Short mmCIF file of C-alpha atoms and ligand atoms in Angstrom, two decimals:
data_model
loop_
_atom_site.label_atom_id
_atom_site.label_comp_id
_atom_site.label_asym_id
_atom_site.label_seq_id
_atom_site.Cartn_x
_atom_site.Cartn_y
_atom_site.Cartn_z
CA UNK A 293 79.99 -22.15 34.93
CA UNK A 294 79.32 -26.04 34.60
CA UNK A 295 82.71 -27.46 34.66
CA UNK A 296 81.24 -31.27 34.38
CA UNK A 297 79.82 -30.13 30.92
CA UNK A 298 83.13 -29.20 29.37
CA UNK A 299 85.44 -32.48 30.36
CA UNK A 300 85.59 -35.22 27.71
CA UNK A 301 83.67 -38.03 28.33
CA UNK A 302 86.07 -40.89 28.98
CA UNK A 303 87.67 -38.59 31.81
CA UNK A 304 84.98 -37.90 33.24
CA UNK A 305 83.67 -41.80 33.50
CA UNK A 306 87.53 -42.31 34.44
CA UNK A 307 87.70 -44.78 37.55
CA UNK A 308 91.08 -43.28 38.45
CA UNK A 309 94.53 -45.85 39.60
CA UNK A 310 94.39 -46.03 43.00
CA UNK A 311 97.69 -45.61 44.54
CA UNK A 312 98.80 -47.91 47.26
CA UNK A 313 100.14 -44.96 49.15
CA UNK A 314 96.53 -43.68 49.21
CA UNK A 315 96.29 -41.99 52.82
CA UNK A 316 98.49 -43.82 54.90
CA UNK A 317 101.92 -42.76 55.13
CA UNK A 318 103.09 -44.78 57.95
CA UNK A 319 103.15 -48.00 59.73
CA UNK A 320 104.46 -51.14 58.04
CA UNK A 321 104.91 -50.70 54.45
CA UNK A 322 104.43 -53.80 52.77
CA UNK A 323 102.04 -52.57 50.08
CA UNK A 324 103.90 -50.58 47.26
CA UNK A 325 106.44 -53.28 46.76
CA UNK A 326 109.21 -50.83 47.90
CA UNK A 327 112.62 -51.67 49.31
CA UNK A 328 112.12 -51.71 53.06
CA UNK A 329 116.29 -51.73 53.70
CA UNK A 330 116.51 -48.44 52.29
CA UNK A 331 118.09 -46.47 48.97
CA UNK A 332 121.19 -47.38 47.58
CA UNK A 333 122.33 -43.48 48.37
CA UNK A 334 122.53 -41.49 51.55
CA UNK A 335 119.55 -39.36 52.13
CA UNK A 336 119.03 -36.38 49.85
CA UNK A 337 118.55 -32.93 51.86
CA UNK A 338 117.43 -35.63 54.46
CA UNK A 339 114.67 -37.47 52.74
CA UNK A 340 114.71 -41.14 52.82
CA UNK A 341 113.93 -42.19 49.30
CA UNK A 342 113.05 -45.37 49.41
CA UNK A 343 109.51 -44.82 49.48
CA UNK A 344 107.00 -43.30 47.03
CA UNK A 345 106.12 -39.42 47.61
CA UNK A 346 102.80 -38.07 48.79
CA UNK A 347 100.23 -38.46 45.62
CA UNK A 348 98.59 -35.39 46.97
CA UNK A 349 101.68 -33.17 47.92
CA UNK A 350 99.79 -32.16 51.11
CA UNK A 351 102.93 -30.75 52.82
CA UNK A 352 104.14 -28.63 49.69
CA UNK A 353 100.54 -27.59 48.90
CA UNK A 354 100.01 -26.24 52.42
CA UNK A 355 103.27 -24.55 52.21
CA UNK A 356 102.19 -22.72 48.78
CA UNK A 357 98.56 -22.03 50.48
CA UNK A 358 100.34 -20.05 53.48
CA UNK A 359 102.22 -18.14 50.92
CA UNK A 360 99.88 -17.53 48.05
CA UNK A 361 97.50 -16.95 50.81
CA UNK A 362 95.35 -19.01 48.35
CA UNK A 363 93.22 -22.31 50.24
CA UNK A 364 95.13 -25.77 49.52
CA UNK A 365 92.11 -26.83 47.68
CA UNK A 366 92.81 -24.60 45.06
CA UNK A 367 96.25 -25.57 43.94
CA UNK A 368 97.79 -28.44 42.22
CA UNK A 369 101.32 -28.95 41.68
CA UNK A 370 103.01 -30.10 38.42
CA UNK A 371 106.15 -31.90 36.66
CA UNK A 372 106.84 -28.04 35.48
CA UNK A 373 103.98 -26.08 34.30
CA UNK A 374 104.15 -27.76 31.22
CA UNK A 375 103.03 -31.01 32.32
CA UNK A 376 99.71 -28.95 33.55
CA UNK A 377 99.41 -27.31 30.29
CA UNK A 378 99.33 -30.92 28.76
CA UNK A 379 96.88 -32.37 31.21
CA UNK A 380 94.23 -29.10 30.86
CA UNK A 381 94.52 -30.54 27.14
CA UNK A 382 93.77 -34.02 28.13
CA UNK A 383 90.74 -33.09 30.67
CA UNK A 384 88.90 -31.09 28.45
CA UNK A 385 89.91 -31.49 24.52
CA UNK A 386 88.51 -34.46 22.49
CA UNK A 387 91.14 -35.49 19.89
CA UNK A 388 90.33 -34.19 16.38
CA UNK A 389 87.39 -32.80 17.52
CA UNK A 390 87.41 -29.56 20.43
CA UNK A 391 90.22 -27.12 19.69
CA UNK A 392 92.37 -24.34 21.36
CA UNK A 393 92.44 -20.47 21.06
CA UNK A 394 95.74 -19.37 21.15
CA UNK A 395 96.86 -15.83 21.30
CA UNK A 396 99.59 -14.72 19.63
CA UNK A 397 102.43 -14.40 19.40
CA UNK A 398 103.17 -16.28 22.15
CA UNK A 399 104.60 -18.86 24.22
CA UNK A 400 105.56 -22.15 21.80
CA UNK A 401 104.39 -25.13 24.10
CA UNK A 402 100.87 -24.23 23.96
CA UNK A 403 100.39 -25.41 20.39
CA UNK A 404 103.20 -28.18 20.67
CA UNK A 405 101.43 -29.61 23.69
CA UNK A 406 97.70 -29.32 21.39
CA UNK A 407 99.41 -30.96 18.22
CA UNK A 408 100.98 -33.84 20.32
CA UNK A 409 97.11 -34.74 21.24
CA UNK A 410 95.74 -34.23 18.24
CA UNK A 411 93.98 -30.96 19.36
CA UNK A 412 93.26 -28.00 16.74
CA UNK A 413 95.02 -24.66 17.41
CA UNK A 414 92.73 -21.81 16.45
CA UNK A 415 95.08 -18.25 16.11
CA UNK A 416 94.40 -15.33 16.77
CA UNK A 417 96.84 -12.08 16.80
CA UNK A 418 97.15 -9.72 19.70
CA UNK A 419 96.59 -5.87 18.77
CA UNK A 420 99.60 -3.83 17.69
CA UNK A 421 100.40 -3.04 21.58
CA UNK A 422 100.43 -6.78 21.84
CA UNK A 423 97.45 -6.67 24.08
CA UNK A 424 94.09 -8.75 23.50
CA UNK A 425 92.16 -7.69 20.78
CA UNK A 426 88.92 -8.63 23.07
CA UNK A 427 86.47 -8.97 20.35
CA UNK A 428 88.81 -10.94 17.72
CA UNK A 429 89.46 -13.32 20.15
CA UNK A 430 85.85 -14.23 21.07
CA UNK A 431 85.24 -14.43 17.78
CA UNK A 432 87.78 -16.65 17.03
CA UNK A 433 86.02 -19.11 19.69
CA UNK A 434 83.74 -21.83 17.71
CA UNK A 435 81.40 -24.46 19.97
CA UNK A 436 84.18 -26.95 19.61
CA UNK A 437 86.38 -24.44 21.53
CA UNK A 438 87.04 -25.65 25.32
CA UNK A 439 90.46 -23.62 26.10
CA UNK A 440 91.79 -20.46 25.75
CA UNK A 441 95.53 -19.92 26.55
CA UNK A 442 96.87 -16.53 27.55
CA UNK A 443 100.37 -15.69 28.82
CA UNK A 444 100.63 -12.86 31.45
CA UNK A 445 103.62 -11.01 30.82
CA UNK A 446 103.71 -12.48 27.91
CA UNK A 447 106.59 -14.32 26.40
CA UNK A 448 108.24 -13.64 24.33
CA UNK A 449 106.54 -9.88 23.79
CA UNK A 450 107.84 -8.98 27.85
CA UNK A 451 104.32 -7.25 28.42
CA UNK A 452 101.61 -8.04 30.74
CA UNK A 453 98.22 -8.17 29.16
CA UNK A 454 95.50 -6.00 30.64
CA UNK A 455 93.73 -8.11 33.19
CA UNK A 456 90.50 -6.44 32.80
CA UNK A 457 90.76 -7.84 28.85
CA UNK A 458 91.21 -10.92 30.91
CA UNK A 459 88.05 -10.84 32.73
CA UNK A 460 86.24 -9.80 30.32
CA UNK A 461 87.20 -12.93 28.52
CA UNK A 462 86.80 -15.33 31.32
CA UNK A 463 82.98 -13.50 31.72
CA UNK A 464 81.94 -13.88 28.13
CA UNK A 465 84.00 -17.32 27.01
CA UNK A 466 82.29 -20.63 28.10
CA UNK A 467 84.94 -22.80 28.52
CA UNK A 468 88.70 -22.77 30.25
CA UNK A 469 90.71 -19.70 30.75
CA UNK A 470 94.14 -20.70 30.85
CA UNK A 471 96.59 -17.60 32.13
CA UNK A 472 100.03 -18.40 32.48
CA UNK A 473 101.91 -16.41 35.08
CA UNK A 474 105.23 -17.70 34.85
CA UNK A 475 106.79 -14.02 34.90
CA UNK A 476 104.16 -12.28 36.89
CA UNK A 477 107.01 -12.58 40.22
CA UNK A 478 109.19 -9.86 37.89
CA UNK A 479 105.74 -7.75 37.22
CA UNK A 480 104.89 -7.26 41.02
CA UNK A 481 101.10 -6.91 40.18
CA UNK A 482 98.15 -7.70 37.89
CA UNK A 483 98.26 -11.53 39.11
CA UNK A 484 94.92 -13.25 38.10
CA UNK A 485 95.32 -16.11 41.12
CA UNK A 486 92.88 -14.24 43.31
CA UNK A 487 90.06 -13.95 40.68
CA UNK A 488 90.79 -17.54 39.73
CA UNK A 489 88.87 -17.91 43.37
CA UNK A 490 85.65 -16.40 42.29
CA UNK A 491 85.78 -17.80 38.21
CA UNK A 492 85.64 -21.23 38.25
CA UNK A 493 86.89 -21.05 34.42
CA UNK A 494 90.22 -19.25 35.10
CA UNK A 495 93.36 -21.63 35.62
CA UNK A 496 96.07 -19.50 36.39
CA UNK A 497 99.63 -21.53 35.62
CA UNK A 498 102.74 -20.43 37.94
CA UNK A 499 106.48 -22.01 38.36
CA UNK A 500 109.36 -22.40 39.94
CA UNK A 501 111.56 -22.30 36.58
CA UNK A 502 111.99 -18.71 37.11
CA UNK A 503 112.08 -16.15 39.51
CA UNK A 504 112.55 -18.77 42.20
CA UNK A 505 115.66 -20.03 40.25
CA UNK A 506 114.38 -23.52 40.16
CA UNK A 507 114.03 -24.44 36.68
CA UNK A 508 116.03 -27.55 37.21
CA UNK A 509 113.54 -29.23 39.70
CA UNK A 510 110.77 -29.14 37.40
CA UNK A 511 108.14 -27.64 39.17
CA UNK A 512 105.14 -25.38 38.21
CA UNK A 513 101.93 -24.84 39.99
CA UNK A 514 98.13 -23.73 39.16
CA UNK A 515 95.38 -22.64 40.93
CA UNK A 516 91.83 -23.08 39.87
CA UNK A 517 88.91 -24.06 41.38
CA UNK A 518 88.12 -26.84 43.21
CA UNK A 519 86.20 -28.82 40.59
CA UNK A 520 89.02 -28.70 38.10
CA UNK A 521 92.41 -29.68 40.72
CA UNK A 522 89.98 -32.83 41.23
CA UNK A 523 90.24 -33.49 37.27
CA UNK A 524 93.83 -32.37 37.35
CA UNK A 525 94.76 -35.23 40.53
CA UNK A 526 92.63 -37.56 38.65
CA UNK A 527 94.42 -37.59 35.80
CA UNK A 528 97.99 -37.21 36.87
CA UNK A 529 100.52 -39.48 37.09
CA UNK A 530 99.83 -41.13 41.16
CA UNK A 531 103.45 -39.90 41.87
CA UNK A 532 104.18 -36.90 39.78
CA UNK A 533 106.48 -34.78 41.86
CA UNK A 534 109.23 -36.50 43.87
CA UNK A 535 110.61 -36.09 47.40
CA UNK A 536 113.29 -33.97 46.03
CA UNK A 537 111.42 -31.75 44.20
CA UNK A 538 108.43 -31.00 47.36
CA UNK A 539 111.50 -30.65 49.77
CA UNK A 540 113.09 -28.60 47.53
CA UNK A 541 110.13 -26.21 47.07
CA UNK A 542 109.17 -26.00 50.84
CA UNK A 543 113.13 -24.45 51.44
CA UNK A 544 112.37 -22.23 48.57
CA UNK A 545 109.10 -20.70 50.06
CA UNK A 546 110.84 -20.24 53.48
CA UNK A 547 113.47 -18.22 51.47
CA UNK A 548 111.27 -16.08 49.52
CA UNK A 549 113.09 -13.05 50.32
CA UNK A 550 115.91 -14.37 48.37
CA UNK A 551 113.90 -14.76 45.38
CA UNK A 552 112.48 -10.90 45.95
CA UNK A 553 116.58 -10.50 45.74
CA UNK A 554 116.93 -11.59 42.91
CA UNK A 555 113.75 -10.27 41.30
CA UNK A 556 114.51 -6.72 41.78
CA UNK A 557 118.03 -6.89 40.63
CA UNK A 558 116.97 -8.68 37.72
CA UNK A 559 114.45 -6.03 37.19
CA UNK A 560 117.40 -2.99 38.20
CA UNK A 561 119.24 -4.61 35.01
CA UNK A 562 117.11 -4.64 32.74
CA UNK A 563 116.06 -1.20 32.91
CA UNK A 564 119.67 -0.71 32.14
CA UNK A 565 119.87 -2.73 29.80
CA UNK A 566 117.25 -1.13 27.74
CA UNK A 567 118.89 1.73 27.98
CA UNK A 568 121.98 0.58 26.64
CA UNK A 569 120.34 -1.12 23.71
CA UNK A 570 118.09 1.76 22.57
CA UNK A 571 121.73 3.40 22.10
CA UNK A 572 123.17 1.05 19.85
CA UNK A 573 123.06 1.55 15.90
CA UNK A 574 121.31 -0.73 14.61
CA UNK A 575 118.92 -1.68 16.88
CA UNK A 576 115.41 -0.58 15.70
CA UNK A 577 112.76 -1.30 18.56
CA UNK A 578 113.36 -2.00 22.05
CA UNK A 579 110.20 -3.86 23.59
CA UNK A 580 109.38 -2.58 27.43
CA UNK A 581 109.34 -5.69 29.30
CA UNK A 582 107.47 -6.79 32.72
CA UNK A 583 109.48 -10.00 32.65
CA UNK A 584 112.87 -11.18 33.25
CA UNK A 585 113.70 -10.69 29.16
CA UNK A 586 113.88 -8.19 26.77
CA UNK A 587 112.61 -8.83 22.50
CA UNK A 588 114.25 -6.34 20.60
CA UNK A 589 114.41 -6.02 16.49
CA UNK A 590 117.67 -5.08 14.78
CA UNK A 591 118.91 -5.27 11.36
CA UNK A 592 120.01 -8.96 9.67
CA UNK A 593 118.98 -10.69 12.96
CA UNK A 594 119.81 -13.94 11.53
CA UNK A 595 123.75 -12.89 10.68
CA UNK A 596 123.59 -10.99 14.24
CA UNK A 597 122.39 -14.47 16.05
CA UNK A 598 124.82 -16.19 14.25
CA UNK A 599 127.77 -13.79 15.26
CA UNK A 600 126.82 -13.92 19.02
CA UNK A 601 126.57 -17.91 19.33
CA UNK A 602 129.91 -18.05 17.06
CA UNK A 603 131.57 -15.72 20.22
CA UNK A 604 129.65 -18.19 22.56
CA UNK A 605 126.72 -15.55 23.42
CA UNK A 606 123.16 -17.38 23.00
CA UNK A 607 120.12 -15.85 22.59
CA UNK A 608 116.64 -16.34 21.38
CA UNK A 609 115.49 -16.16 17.76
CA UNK A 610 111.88 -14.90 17.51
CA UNK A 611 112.10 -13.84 14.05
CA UNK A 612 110.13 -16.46 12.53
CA UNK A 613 106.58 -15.27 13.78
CA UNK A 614 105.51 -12.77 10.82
CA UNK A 615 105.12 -10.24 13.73
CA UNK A 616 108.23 -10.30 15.08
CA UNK A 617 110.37 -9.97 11.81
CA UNK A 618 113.95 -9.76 12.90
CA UNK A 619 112.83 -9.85 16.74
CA UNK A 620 115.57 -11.29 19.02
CA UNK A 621 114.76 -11.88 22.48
CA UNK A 622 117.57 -11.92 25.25
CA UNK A 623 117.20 -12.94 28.92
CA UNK A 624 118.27 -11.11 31.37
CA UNK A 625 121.64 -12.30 33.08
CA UNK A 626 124.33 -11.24 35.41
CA UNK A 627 125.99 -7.52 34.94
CA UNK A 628 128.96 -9.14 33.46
CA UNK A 629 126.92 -11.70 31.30
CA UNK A 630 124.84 -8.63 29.88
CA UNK A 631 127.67 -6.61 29.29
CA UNK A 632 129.54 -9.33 26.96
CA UNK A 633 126.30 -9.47 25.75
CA UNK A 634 126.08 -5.76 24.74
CA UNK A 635 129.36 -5.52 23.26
CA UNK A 636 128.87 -8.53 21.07
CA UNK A 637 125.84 -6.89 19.92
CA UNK A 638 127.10 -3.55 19.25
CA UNK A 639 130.08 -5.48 17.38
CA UNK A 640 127.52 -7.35 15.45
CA UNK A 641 126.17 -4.71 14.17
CA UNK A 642 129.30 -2.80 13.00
CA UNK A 643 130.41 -5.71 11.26
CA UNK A 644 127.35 -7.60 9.83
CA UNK A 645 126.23 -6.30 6.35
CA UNK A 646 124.17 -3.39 6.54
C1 PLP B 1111 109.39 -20.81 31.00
C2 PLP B 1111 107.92 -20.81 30.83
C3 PLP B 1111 107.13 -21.72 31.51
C4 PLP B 1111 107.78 -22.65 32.47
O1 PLP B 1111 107.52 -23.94 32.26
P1 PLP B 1111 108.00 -24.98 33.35
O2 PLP B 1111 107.53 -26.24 32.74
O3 PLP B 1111 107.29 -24.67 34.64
O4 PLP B 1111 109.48 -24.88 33.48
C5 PLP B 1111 105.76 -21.67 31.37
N1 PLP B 1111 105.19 -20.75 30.59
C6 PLP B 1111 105.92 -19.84 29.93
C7 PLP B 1111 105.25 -18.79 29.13
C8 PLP B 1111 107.30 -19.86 30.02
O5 PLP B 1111 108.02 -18.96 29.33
#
């Protein structure tokens, strides 16, 4: 497909800011108006922060290549995947004119990060499995319609969507597949990253929030073709992801096997925790789940909410999306945290009116 022909205009005219940190990284640094003494703090997991980070993130990138086994060329790091969700928006969606399929119900930032630049949302509904109603959702598409966003498991529904639904879009739509992967680490398959290789109109979004236990560095990742990480570093902010975040990431990837740890005892619990919750009265539907939480529906979820946070248990209201009446949706925690968590529940329920 012709990228070039789906970017908006101004972008693609856009004589990018040139940072002053361009290629260079050493030698005397007299050109970013840095302090040359140093920071006012110690080194931070022994990076000097006095100067700026690598625009391009060549060391992190290269780090994620090796262990995606994915080329460099093809990924592009972000301030959390959200901050890629926002610039895909910005590359390719003319305010008040192109618009977005979403696919629903689904993850909330999608249409946040659309209405906060002025970019239609176009609906549509997945099937009653919660899987892509193929033909309803190229339907949906108009000529205005440059991205389509799907979430893969899906949040907050748990499931993965059929990646051959996937392709099938990404074949027939002509604009930007957007599949967002942020739980695929607790699937273990059906990843779309490889495939985003031979489509140049899939952008498949990953992060660090989650299985990697990371949320608090604010990193997410995407890989895509060529052509669109050159729109994506064009558009950025020069210095995006700091010194503490890339350093932070590179330790991560060398301890993957931690995060494979943690993944399959999140995964061991949940199974158990279905269990447990298909047992209690009250509890209607119990949603299978290829992601790291679980959306359930019980009777007066509102009052049942309400009693958990009052006992200092918080979960998710998903109840106001006319599919998911009284749908609560719980992440998965430690033993003890999801035992506290079951008991409240099951206390709830005996006491809330029936
Ligand atoms: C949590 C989540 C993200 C993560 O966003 P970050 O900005 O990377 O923290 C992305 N997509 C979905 C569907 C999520 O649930």
């Amino acid at each position: 497909m012709d990228i070039k022909t789906l970017v908006r205009p101004n972008i693609l005219a856009l004589k990018p800011y040139k940072s002053a940190r361009g290629e260079k990284l050493s030698g005397i640094l007299l050109d970013a108006n840095e302090n040359p003494h140093g920071a006012v703090i110690e080194p931070v997991n022994g990076e000097e922060l006095n100067r700026y980070p690598d625009p391009f993130q060549l060391e992190m990138r290269k780090k994620l290549s090796g262990y995606l086994d994915i080329p460099s060329e093809y990924i592009f790091c972000g301030v959390g995947s959200d901050e890629i969700i926002d610039l895909l928006i910005r590359i390719f969606c003319e305010p008040g004119k192109d618009n977005a399929v979403i696919v629903e119900p689904t993850y909330g930032m999608y249409k946040v990060a659309c209405d906060i630049n002025n970019v239609n949302v176009i609906p549509v509904s997945l099937d009653d499995k919660f899987q892509i109603d193929v033909n309803a959702t190229l339907n949906a598409v108009t000529e205005k319609t440059k991205l389509l966003f799907l979430c893969s498991p899906n949040n907050p529904t748990g499931n993965l969507l059929n990646k051959k639904d996937i392709i099938t879009i990404a074949e027939a739509f002509k604009g930007i597949v957007v599949v967002d992967e942020a739980y695929i680490e607790f699937a273990g398959s059906d990843s779309l990253i490889f495939d985003a290789l031979k489509y140049n109109n899939i952008v498949v979004l990953r992060t660090f929030s989650k299985a990697w236990g990371l949320a608090g560095i604010r990193c997410g990742y995407s890989i895509t073709s060529p052509e669109i990480i050159y729109l994506l570093f064009k558009i950025k902010a020069p210095y995006s992801i700091s010194k503490l975040t890339s350093s932070a990431v590179i330790k991560a990837i060398e301890n993957y096997e931690k995060k494979e740890k943690y993944v399959s005892i999140i995964n061991e619990e949940k199974e158990r925790v279905i269990e447990r919750l298909k047992n209690i009265n009250g509890v209607e539907m119990v949603y299978a789940s290829d992601a790291n939480f679980i959306l359930f529906r019980c009777r007066n979820s509102k009052e049942v909410l309400i009693y958990l946070a009052d006992k200092g248990i918080i979960i998710r209201d998903r109840s106001s999306h006319p599919r998911l009446n009284n749908c609560l949706r719980v992440t998965i925690g430690t033993k003890n945290e999801n035992d506290l968590f079951l008991t409240g529940l099951w206390r709830a329920l005996c006491e809330v009116s029936s």
